[in-house]
Amino acid sequence: MSRIVLIGAGNVATHLGIALSKSGNEIVQVYSRTDNSAIALARKLDTEFTTSLSSINRNADLFLLTVSDDALSNVLKDLNVGNNLLVHTSGFLSMDALARNSENYGVFYPLQTFSKSRSVEMRTMPVCIEANSEKSLGILKSLARQISDDVRNVNSEQRRKLHLAAVFACNFANYMYSVAAQILEDSGIDFDILKPLIAETAAKIQDMIPLEAQTGPAIRGDKSIMDAHLKMLEQYPEFRAIYKLISTEIEESHRHFAVGKRTKH
Amino acid sequence: MSRIVLIGAGNVATHLGIALSKSGNEIVQVYSRTDNSAIALARKLDTEFTTSLSSINRNADLFLLTVSDDALSNVLKDLNVGNNLLVHTSGFLSMDALARNSENYGVFYPLQTFSKSRSVEMRTMPVCIEANSEKSLGILKSLARQISDDVRNVNSEQRRKLHLAAVFACNFANYMYSVAAQILEDSGIDFDILKPLIAETAAKIQDMIPLEAQTGPAIRGDKSIMDAHLKMLEQYPEFRAIYKLISTEIEESHRHFAVGKRTKH
């Protein structure tokens, strides 16, 4: 059982806070810059809150930074946790960003997309950990295992790559859903009709590689359909640009893939 | 029970053929241009095959065209089914593409992505039907209901829009997965680590609208991360162009969305 202070009260803090608390740890305090968020999360976790970094409770084992990467440097400027274990949850920032704040530091990066209104299956969620000592790494490992079955040692360099890949696989994939939603809305068609397709598209790559799972006009090189789609997109210049760019890349990537397959056999 | 001839022996023919056969219909013949495909599917369905359009068995209730849009006009040139019900399965082509081949025609469009090696949950899959008479529409509706619980009347104009939206939601989303896979592969990281994230990203929009589900640096307007990502992508000019374009569009779309929400309240 660890005593944990949550610094930040957004989606990551909420989901991790609840999971860590459920698995028997004590969230001793929540910090947020704004009253509302601090109070809301402290209430959920049945704990104290503060909106002042100078009032952070230093009597804890772990200080978990969940503020956005943008806000982090400002928080670190005013944060004093002594030499207690200080950990951030960012996919992007290097572990060393914390080196000036404590002798004991690390990273606890949950690779998942969190939204306020949705609970997430945590046991299958990869948690990427890193620390500046074996002892701290051990603490983070046992903590991570309490909430997930997939705990991995990932260094800062790899984590950055992972985070970049996640932007494509999650953020940009979701943007594709929203383009589809917009086109359907403008045609008076309910977005619901696409849900089984979206579910199956994601399910496919659970056991196929994405290049093999690719379907559609671009991979078939079907110029007449692609030209017709570009014409249909004339009222959406931005979607049209995306359609053009990605279709070209799908055709390209398939050429390389096909050549690779041929040379392998 | 209908007697059905499958014209085409690809993924759509295979999945629909198996489903229709399982639900009690008789697949009386499979046509494919190539011996191999024709034989393979005919064997799966325990039926006859032909590679010659002039040998199509006309003693059937329904002729289901599953060849690619590219190939369809060539097939129609040589296809004679009398005035039996002739139906295509294309999301893109208008129903009237069949008007010269039979007095009874329609569309049976399964909105799903099919791959040879994967079986698909059909009961939740939308089947979009259209026909040139009430009688034919009734036949297609009862057939569709045998394999799916989600049967919809969709006209050619709407079906084209739907098909375009599906390119974004399925084909382009899958391309985003393959970009992520490439970045990870080049960094020696197993693609497996992204699978829970991809599953959750798709699961989210089952009960949230995509604009609300959007996360990531672009929606937060986090320029420093986006600039760093663009720098990391210097070795991948094509991924870099995609990153730039989509991030800009996410920022834009969110601005509109946020304004829309403000003006609503």
Coordinates of C-alpha atoms in Angstrom, one line a residue:
Chain A
M1 CA 0.0 0.0 0.0
S2 CA 1.3 3.4 -1.0
R3 CA 0.4 6.8 0.1
I4 CA -0.1 8.9 -3.1
V5 CA -0.5 12.6 -3.9
L6 CA -2.1 13.3 -7.3
I7 CA -0.9 16.5 -8.9
G8 CA -3.4 17.3 -11.5
A9 CA -7.1 16.4 -11.6
G10 CA -7.9 15.7 -15.2
N11 CA -8.8 12.5 -17.0
V12 CA -5.6 10.7 -16.3
A13 CA -5.7 11.6 -12.6
T14 CA -9.3 10.5 -12.3
H15 CA -8.8 7.1 -14.0
L16 CA -5.5 6.3 -12.3
G17 CA -6.7 7.7 -9.0
I18 CA -9.7 5.5 -8.9
A19 CA -7.8 2.4 -10.0
L20 CA -5.0 2.9 -7.5
S21 CA -7.4 3.7 -4.8
K22 CA -9.5 0.6 -5.6
S23 CA -6.4 -1.6 -5.5
G24 CA -5.8 -0.6 -1.9
N25 CA -3.6 2.5 -2.1
E26 CA -4.3 5.7 -0.2
I27 CA -4.7 8.8 -2.2
V28 CA -3.8 11.3 0.5
Q29 CA -4.3 14.5 -1.5
V30 CA -5.3 15.9 -4.8
Y31 CA -3.8 19.1 -6.2
S32 CA -5.4 21.1 -9.0
R33 CA -4.9 24.8 -10.1
T34 CA -8.7 25.2 -10.1
D35 CA -11.1 24.7 -7.2
N36 CA -13.7 22.9 -9.2
S37 CA -11.5 20.1 -10.5
A38 CA -9.7 19.7 -7.2
I39 CA -12.9 19.4 -5.3
A40 CA -14.6 17.1 -7.8
L41 CA -11.8 14.6 -7.8
A42 CA -11.1 14.8 -4.1
R43 CA -14.8 14.0 -3.5
K44 CA -14.6 11.0 -5.9
L45 CA -11.6 9.7 -4.0
D46 CA -12.8 10.7 -0.6
T47 CA -9.7 12.6 0.2
E48 CA -8.2 16.1 0.8
F49 CA -7.5 18.7 -1.9
T50 CA -5.4 21.8 -2.4
T51 CA -5.1 24.4 -5.1
S52 CA -1.8 25.7 -3.8
L53 CA 1.5 23.9 -4.6
S54 CA 3.0 25.2 -1.3
S55 CA 0.4 23.2 0.6
I56 CA 1.3 19.8 -1.0
N57 CA 1.3 17.1 1.7
R58 CA 4.9 15.8 1.8
N59 CA 4.0 12.8 3.9
A60 CA 3.5 10.5 1.0
D61 CA 5.4 7.8 -0.9
L62 CA 4.6 8.8 -4.4
F63 CA 3.8 12.1 -6.1
L64 CA 2.1 11.4 -9.4
L65 CA 2.2 14.3 -11.9
T66 CA -0.8 14.1 -14.3
V67 CA -0.9 17.7 -15.4
S68 CA -0.6 18.4 -19.2
D69 CA 2.9 18.6 -20.7
D70 CA 2.2 22.2 -21.3
A71 CA 1.6 23.0 -17.7
L72 CA 4.3 20.7 -16.2
S73 CA 7.3 23.1 -16.3
N74 CA 5.3 25.7 -14.4
V75 CA 4.2 23.2 -11.8
L76 CA 7.7 21.8 -11.4
K77 CA 9.1 25.4 -10.7
D78 CA 7.0 25.6 -7.6
L79 CA 6.8 22.0 -6.5
N80 CA 8.8 20.7 -3.5
V81 CA 8.4 17.1 -2.6
G82 CA 11.7 16.7 -0.8
N83 CA 13.4 13.6 -2.1
N84 CA 10.2 11.6 -2.2
L85 CA 9.5 9.6 -5.4
L86 CA 8.3 12.0 -8.1
V87 CA 6.8 10.5 -11.2
H88 CA 5.1 11.9 -14.3
T89 CA 2.6 10.2 -16.6
S90 CA 3.6 11.8 -19.9
G91 CA 4.3 9.8 -23.1
F92 CA 6.3 12.6 -24.5
L93 CA 8.5 14.1 -21.7
S94 CA 11.8 12.6 -20.8
M95 CA 12.2 11.2 -17.3
D96 CA 15.0 13.7 -16.7
A97 CA 12.5 16.5 -16.8
L98 CA 12.1 15.7 -13.1
A99 CA 15.8 15.5 -12.1
R100 CA 15.9 18.9 -10.6
N101 CA 13.0 18.3 -8.3
S102 CA 13.9 15.1 -6.5
E103 CA 16.7 12.6 -6.2
N104 CA 14.1 9.9 -6.8
Y105 CA 12.1 10.1 -10.0
G106 CA 10.5 8.1 -12.8
V107 CA 7.7 7.7 -15.3
F108 CA 4.4 5.9 -15.1
Y109 CA 2.8 6.2 -18.5
P110 CA -0.5 4.5 -19.1
L111 CA -0.9 3.9 -22.8
Q112 CA -4.6 4.6 -23.2
T113 CA -7.1 7.3 -24.2
F114 CA -9.1 8.5 -21.2
S115 CA -12.4 10.5 -21.3
K116 CA -14.2 11.8 -18.3
S117 CA -17.5 9.9 -19.0
R118 CA -16.1 6.5 -19.8
S119 CA -14.6 3.9 -17.6
V120 CA -11.7 1.9 -19.2
E121 CA -10.6 -1.7 -18.9
M122 CA -7.3 -1.2 -17.0
R123 CA -6.0 -4.8 -16.7
T124 CA -5.1 -5.0 -20.4
M125 CA -3.8 -1.4 -20.6
P126 CA 0.0 -1.3 -21.0
V127 CA 1.7 0.7 -18.3
C128 CA 5.2 1.9 -19.4
I129 CA 7.5 2.5 -16.4
E130 CA 11.0 4.0 -16.0
A131 CA 12.9 5.2 -13.0
N132 CA 16.4 6.5 -12.1
S133 CA 17.1 3.7 -9.7
E134 CA 16.3 0.0 -9.4
K135 CA 14.6 0.7 -6.1
S136 CA 12.2 3.2 -7.6
L137 CA 11.6 1.0 -10.6
G138 CA 10.6 -1.8 -8.3
I139 CA 8.1 0.5 -6.5
L140 CA 6.6 1.6 -9.8
K141 CA 6.5 -2.0 -11.1
S142 CA 4.6 -3.3 -8.1
L143 CA 2.2 -0.4 -8.2
A144 CA 1.6 -0.8 -11.9
R145 CA 0.9 -4.5 -11.5
Q146 CA -1.8 -3.7 -9.0
I147 CA -3.9 -2.1 -11.8
S148 CA -2.6 -3.8 -15.0
D149 CA -1.4 -7.1 -16.3
D150 CA 0.8 -5.5 -18.9
V151 CA 3.7 -3.6 -17.3
R152 CA 6.7 -2.8 -19.4
N153 CA 10.1 -1.1 -18.9
V154 CA 10.3 1.6 -21.6
N155 CA 13.0 4.2 -21.7
S156 CA 12.3 7.9 -22.6
E157 CA 13.5 7.6 -26.2
Q158 CA 11.2 4.6 -26.9
R159 CA 8.3 6.2 -25.0
R160 CA 8.5 9.2 -27.3
K161 CA 8.2 7.0 -30.3
L162 CA 5.4 5.1 -28.8
H163 CA 3.6 8.4 -28.0
L164 CA 4.0 9.6 -31.6
A165 CA 2.7 6.2 -32.9
A166 CA -0.3 6.6 -30.5
V167 CA -1.2 9.9 -32.0
F168 CA -1.6 8.2 -35.4
A169 CA -3.3 5.1 -34.1
C170 CA -5.7 6.8 -31.7
N171 CA -6.0 10.6 -32.2
F172 CA -5.8 10.5 -36.0
A173 CA -7.9 7.4 -36.3
N174 CA -10.6 9.1 -34.2
Y175 CA -10.3 12.2 -36.5
M176 CA -11.2 9.9 -39.4
Y177 CA -14.3 8.8 -37.6
S178 CA -15.3 12.5 -37.2
V179 CA -14.8 13.2 -40.9
A180 CA -17.1 10.3 -41.6
A181 CA -19.6 11.6 -39.1
Q182 CA -19.6 15.0 -40.7
I183 CA -20.2 13.6 -44.2
L184 CA -23.1 11.4 -42.9
E185 CA -24.6 14.3 -40.9
D186 CA -24.7 16.5 -44.0
S187 CA -26.5 13.7 -45.9
G188 CA -29.0 13.1 -43.1
I189 CA -27.7 9.6 -42.4
D190 CA -27.3 8.4 -38.8
F191 CA -23.7 7.9 -37.7
D192 CA -24.8 4.7 -35.9
I193 CA -24.7 2.8 -39.2
L194 CA -20.9 3.0 -39.2
K195 CA -20.4 1.6 -35.8
P196 CA -20.1 -2.1 -36.6
L197 CA -17.6 -1.2 -39.4
I198 CA -15.5 0.8 -37.1
A199 CA -15.6 -1.9 -34.4
E200 CA -14.5 -4.6 -37.0
T201 CA -11.8 -2.4 -38.5
A202 CA -10.2 -2.1 -35.0
A203 CA -10.8 -5.7 -34.2
K204 CA -9.1 -6.9 -37.4
I205 CA -5.7 -5.6 -36.4
Q206 CA -5.9 -7.5 -33.1
D207 CA -4.7 -10.5 -35.1
M208 CA -3.7 -9.2 -38.5
I209 CA -1.0 -6.6 -39.4
P210 CA -2.5 -3.3 -40.6
L211 CA -0.9 -3.6 -44.0
E212 CA -2.6 -6.9 -44.6
A213 CA -5.9 -5.6 -43.1
Q214 CA -6.1 -2.7 -45.6
T215 CA -9.1 -2.6 -47.8
G216 CA -10.8 0.0 -50.0
P217 CA -10.4 1.8 -53.4
A218 CA -6.8 3.0 -52.8
I219 CA -5.3 -0.4 -52.1
R220 CA -7.2 -1.8 -55.1
G221 CA -5.9 1.1 -57.2
D222 CA -9.4 1.9 -58.3
K223 CA -8.9 5.3 -59.9
S224 CA -12.5 5.7 -61.1
I225 CA -13.9 5.5 -57.5
M226 CA -11.1 7.7 -56.1
D227 CA -11.8 10.3 -58.7
A228 CA -15.5 10.2 -58.0
H229 CA -14.9 10.5 -54.3
L230 CA -12.7 13.6 -54.8
K231 CA -15.5 15.1 -56.9
M232 CA -18.0 14.3 -54.1
L233 CA -15.6 16.1 -51.6
E234 CA -15.5 19.4 -53.6
Q235 CA -17.6 21.1 -50.9
Y236 CA -15.0 19.9 -48.2
P237 CA -11.6 21.2 -49.4
E238 CA -9.9 20.0 -46.2
F239 CA -11.4 16.5 -46.3
R240 CA -10.5 16.4 -50.0
A241 CA -6.8 17.2 -49.3
I242 CA -6.7 14.4 -46.7
Y243 CA -8.4 11.9 -49.0
K244 CA -5.9 12.7 -51.7
L245 CA -2.8 12.5 -49.5
I246 CA -3.8 9.3 -47.7
S247 CA -5.0 7.5 -50.8
T248 CA -1.6 8.2 -52.5
E249 CA 0.2 6.9 -49.4
I250 CA -1.9 3.7 -49.3
E251 CA -1.1 3.0 -52.9
E252 CA 2.6 3.6 -52.2
S253 CA 2.7 1.6 -49.1
H254 CA 1.0 -1.3 -50.8
R255 CA 3.5 -1.3 -53.7
H256 CA 6.3 -1.6 -51.2
F257 CA 4.5 -4.2 -49.2
A258 CA 3.7 -6.3 -52.3
V259 CA 7.3 -6.0 -53.5
G260 CA 8.5 -7.0 -50.1
K261 CA 6.3 -10.0 -50.1
R262 CA 7.5 -11.0 -53.6
T263 CA 11.1 -10.7 -52.7
K264 CA 10.6 -12.8 -49.5
H265 CA 9.1 -15.8 -51.4
Chain B
M1 CA -35.4 -20.3 -49.3
S2 CA -33.8 -18.7 -52.4
R3 CA -31.8 -20.2 -55.2
I4 CA -28.8 -17.9 -55.6
V5 CA -26.0 -17.6 -58.2
L6 CA -22.9 -15.8 -56.9
I7 CA -21.1 -13.8 -59.6
G8 CA -17.6 -13.1 -58.2
A9 CA -15.7 -15.2 -55.7
G10 CA -13.8 -12.7 -53.6
N11 CA -14.1 -11.7 -49.9
V12 CA -17.7 -10.4 -50.2
A13 CA -18.9 -13.5 -52.2
T14 CA -17.2 -15.8 -49.6
H15 CA -18.7 -14.1 -46.5
L16 CA -22.2 -13.5 -48.0
G17 CA -22.2 -16.9 -49.6
I18 CA -21.4 -18.7 -46.4
A19 CA -24.0 -16.7 -44.4
L20 CA -26.7 -17.1 -47.0
S21 CA -26.1 -20.8 -47.3
K22 CA -26.1 -21.3 -43.5
S23 CA -29.4 -19.5 -43.2
G24 CA -31.0 -22.1 -45.5
N25 CA -30.6 -20.7 -49.0
E26 CA -29.2 -22.7 -51.9
I27 CA -26.1 -21.3 -53.7
V28 CA -26.6 -23.1 -57.0
Q29 CA -23.5 -21.8 -58.7
V30 CA -20.4 -19.7 -58.3
Y31 CA -18.9 -17.7 -61.2
S32 CA -15.4 -16.4 -61.2
R33 CA -13.1 -15.3 -64.1
T34 CA -10.3 -17.5 -62.7
D35 CA -10.4 -21.2 -62.1
N36 CA -8.8 -21.1 -58.7
S37 CA -11.2 -18.7 -57.0
A38 CA -14.2 -20.3 -58.6
I39 CA -13.2 -23.8 -57.4
A40 CA -12.2 -22.6 -53.9
L41 CA -15.5 -20.9 -53.2
A42 CA -17.6 -23.6 -54.9
R43 CA -15.9 -26.2 -52.7
K44 CA -16.6 -24.2 -49.6
L45 CA -20.2 -23.8 -50.5
D46 CA -20.5 -27.4 -51.8
T47 CA -21.9 -26.2 -55.2
E48 CA -21.1 -25.9 -58.9
F49 CA -18.8 -23.4 -60.5
T50 CA -18.2 -21.8 -63.9
T51 CA -15.6 -19.5 -65.3
S52 CA -17.7 -18.6 -68.3
L53 CA -20.5 -16.1 -68.2
S54 CA -22.3 -17.8 -71.0
S55 CA -22.6 -20.9 -68.7
I56 CA -24.4 -19.1 -65.9
N57 CA -27.3 -21.2 -64.6
R58 CA -30.4 -19.1 -65.2
N59 CA -32.6 -21.3 -63.1
A60 CA -32.2 -19.2 -59.9
D61 CA -34.1 -16.5 -58.0
L62 CA -31.3 -14.1 -57.4
F63 CA -28.0 -13.3 -59.1
L64 CA -25.7 -11.6 -56.7
L65 CA -22.9 -9.6 -58.3
T66 CA -19.9 -9.3 -56.0
V67 CA -17.2 -8.5 -58.5
S68 CA -15.2 -5.3 -57.9
D69 CA -16.6 -2.0 -59.3
D70 CA -13.8 -2.0 -61.8
A71 CA -14.7 -5.3 -63.2
L72 CA -18.5 -4.9 -63.1
S73 CA -19.1 -3.2 -66.5
N74 CA -17.2 -5.9 -68.3
V75 CA -19.2 -8.6 -66.5
L76 CA -22.5 -6.9 -67.3
K77 CA -21.7 -6.7 -71.0
D78 CA -21.7 -10.5 -71.2
L79 CA -24.1 -11.4 -68.5
N80 CA -27.6 -12.6 -69.4
V81 CA -29.9 -13.6 -66.5
G82 CA -33.2 -13.0 -68.4
N83 CA -35.5 -11.0 -66.2
N84 CA -34.5 -12.7 -63.0
L85 CA -33.6 -10.5 -60.0
L86 CA -30.1 -9.1 -60.5
V87 CA -28.4 -7.4 -57.6
H88 CA -25.0 -5.8 -57.0
T89 CA -23.2 -5.4 -53.6
S90 CA -21.4 -2.2 -54.3
G91 CA -21.4 0.8 -52.0
F92 CA -20.5 3.1 -54.8
L93 CA -22.4 2.1 -58.0
S94 CA -25.9 3.3 -58.6
M95 CA -28.7 0.8 -58.8
D96 CA -29.4 1.9 -62.3
A97 CA -26.1 0.4 -63.5
L98 CA -28.1 -2.8 -63.7
A99 CA -31.1 -1.5 -65.6
R100 CA -30.0 -2.7 -69.0
N101 CA -29.5 -6.3 -67.8
S102 CA -32.8 -7.1 -66.3
E103 CA -36.3 -5.7 -65.6
N104 CA -35.7 -6.7 -61.9
Y105 CA -32.7 -5.3 -60.2
G106 CA -31.5 -3.9 -56.9
V107 CA -28.7 -3.5 -54.4
F108 CA -27.6 -5.6 -51.4
Y109 CA -24.8 -3.7 -49.8
P110 CA -23.2 -5.1 -46.6
L111 CA -21.5 -2.3 -44.8
Q112 CA -18.5 -4.1 -43.5
T113 CA -14.8 -4.8 -44.2
F114 CA -14.2 -8.4 -45.2
S115 CA -10.9 -10.2 -45.2
K116 CA -10.3 -13.8 -46.3
S117 CA -8.9 -15.1 -43.1
R118 CA -11.4 -13.6 -40.6
S119 CA -15.0 -14.4 -39.9
V120 CA -17.3 -11.5 -39.2
E121 CA -20.2 -11.0 -36.9
M122 CA -23.0 -10.6 -39.4
R123 CA -26.1 -10.1 -37.3
T124 CA -25.0 -6.5 -36.3
M125 CA -23.8 -5.7 -39.8
P126 CA -26.0 -3.1 -41.6
V127 CA -27.3 -4.4 -44.9
C128 CA -28.4 -1.5 -47.2
I129 CA -31.0 -2.6 -49.7
E130 CA -32.6 -0.9 -52.7
A131 CA -34.7 -2.3 -55.6
N132 CA -36.6 -1.0 -58.6
S133 CA -39.9 -2.5 -57.4
E134 CA -41.7 -3.2 -54.1
K135 CA -41.7 -6.9 -54.9
S136 CA -37.9 -7.1 -55.4
L137 CA -37.4 -4.9 -52.3
G138 CA -39.4 -7.3 -50.3
I139 CA -37.4 -10.3 -51.5
L140 CA -34.1 -8.5 -50.6
K141 CA -35.4 -7.5 -47.2
S142 CA -36.4 -11.0 -46.2
L143 CA -33.1 -12.3 -47.5
A144 CA -31.1 -9.6 -45.6
R145 CA -33.0 -10.3 -42.4
Q146 CA -32.0 -13.9 -42.5
I147 CA -28.4 -12.9 -42.0
S148 CA -28.6 -9.5 -40.2
D149 CA -30.7 -7.7 -37.6
D150 CA -29.9 -4.3 -39.2
V151 CA -31.5 -4.0 -42.6
R152 CA -32.1 -0.5 -44.1
N153 CA -33.6 1.0 -47.2
V154 CA -30.8 3.3 -48.6
N155 CA -31.1 4.9 -52.0
S156 CA -28.2 5.1 -54.4
E157 CA -27.3 8.7 -53.6
Q158 CA -27.1 8.1 -49.8
R159 CA -25.3 4.8 -50.3
R160 CA -22.5 6.7 -52.2
K161 CA -22.2 9.1 -49.3
L162 CA -22.1 6.2 -46.9
H163 CA -19.4 4.5 -48.9
L164 CA -17.3 7.6 -48.9
A165 CA -17.7 8.0 -45.2
A166 CA -16.7 4.3 -44.8
V167 CA -13.4 5.0 -46.6
F168 CA -12.5 7.5 -43.9
A169 CA -13.8 5.5 -41.0
C170 CA -12.4 2.1 -42.1
N171 CA -9.8 2.4 -44.8
F172 CA -8.1 5.6 -43.6
A173 CA -8.3 4.6 -39.9
N174 CA -6.6 1.4 -40.8
Y175 CA -3.9 3.3 -42.6
M176 CA -3.3 5.3 -39.4
Y177 CA -2.7 2.0 -37.7
S178 CA -0.2 1.0 -40.3
V179 CA 1.7 4.3 -39.9
A180 CA 1.9 3.6 -36.2
A181 CA 3.1 0.1 -36.9
Q182 CA 5.8 1.4 -39.1
I183 CA 7.1 3.9 -36.6
L184 CA 7.2 1.2 -33.9
E185 CA 8.8 -1.3 -36.1
D186 CA 11.6 1.1 -36.9
S187 CA 12.1 1.7 -33.2
G188 CA 12.1 -2.0 -32.3
I189 CA 8.9 -1.8 -30.4
D190 CA 6.3 -4.5 -30.7
F191 CA 3.0 -3.3 -32.3
D192 CA 1.1 -5.3 -29.8
I193 CA 1.5 -2.6 -27.2
L194 CA -0.9 -0.4 -29.2
K195 CA -3.7 -2.9 -29.4
P196 CA -5.6 -2.0 -26.2
L197 CA -5.4 1.7 -27.3
I198 CA -6.8 1.0 -30.7
A199 CA -9.6 -1.2 -29.3
E200 CA -10.6 1.6 -26.8
T201 CA -10.4 4.3 -29.5
A202 CA -12.9 2.4 -31.6
A203 CA -15.0 1.4 -28.5
K204 CA -15.3 5.0 -27.4
I205 CA -17.3 6.2 -30.4
Q206 CA -19.9 3.4 -29.8
D207 CA -21.4 5.8 -27.2
M208 CA -19.7 9.2 -27.7
I209 CA -19.6 11.4 -30.8
P210 CA -16.1 11.4 -32.4
L211 CA -15.6 15.1 -31.9
E212 CA -16.1 14.6 -28.1
A213 CA -13.9 11.6 -28.1
Q214 CA -11.0 13.4 -29.6
T215 CA -7.8 13.5 -27.5
G216 CA -4.2 14.3 -28.1
P217 CA -1.8 17.3 -28.7
A218 CA -3.7 18.8 -31.6
I219 CA -7.0 19.1 -29.7
R220 CA -5.2 20.6 -26.7
G221 CA -3.4 23.0 -29.1
D222 CA -0.1 21.8 -27.6
K223 CA 2.3 23.4 -30.1
S224 CA 5.5 22.3 -28.4
I225 CA 4.6 18.6 -28.7
M226 CA 3.4 19.0 -32.3
D227 CA 6.6 20.7 -33.3
A228 CA 8.7 18.0 -31.6
H229 CA 6.6 15.3 -33.4
L230 CA 7.2 17.0 -36.7
K231 CA 10.9 17.0 -36.0
M232 CA 10.8 13.3 -35.1
L233 CA 9.1 12.6 -38.4
E234 CA 11.8 14.2 -40.5
Q235 CA 12.9 10.8 -41.8
Y236 CA 9.3 10.1 -42.9
P237 CA 8.3 13.0 -45.2
E238 CA 5.0 11.4 -46.1
F239 CA 3.9 10.7 -42.5
R240 CA 5.1 14.3 -41.7
A241 CA 2.8 15.7 -44.3
I242 CA -0.1 13.7 -42.9
Y243 CA 0.6 14.7 -39.3
K244 CA 0.7 18.4 -40.3
L245 CA -2.5 18.3 -42.3
I246 CA -4.6 16.3 -39.8
S247 CA -3.3 18.2 -36.8
T248 CA -4.3 21.5 -38.4
E249 CA -7.8 20.0 -39.2
I250 CA -8.3 18.7 -35.6
E251 CA -7.5 22.2 -34.2
E252 CA -9.9 23.8 -36.7
S253 CA -12.7 21.3 -36.2
H254 CA -12.4 21.7 -32.4
R255 CA -12.6 25.5 -32.7
H256 CA -15.9 25.1 -34.6
F257 CA -17.1 22.5 -32.2
A258 CA -16.3 24.6 -29.2
V259 CA -18.0 27.7 -30.7
G260 CA -21.0 25.5 -31.6
K261 CA -21.3 24.3 -28.0
R262 CA -21.0 27.9 -26.7
T263 CA -23.6 29.3 -28.9
K264 CA -26.0 26.4 -28.0
H265 CA -25.8 27.2 -24.3

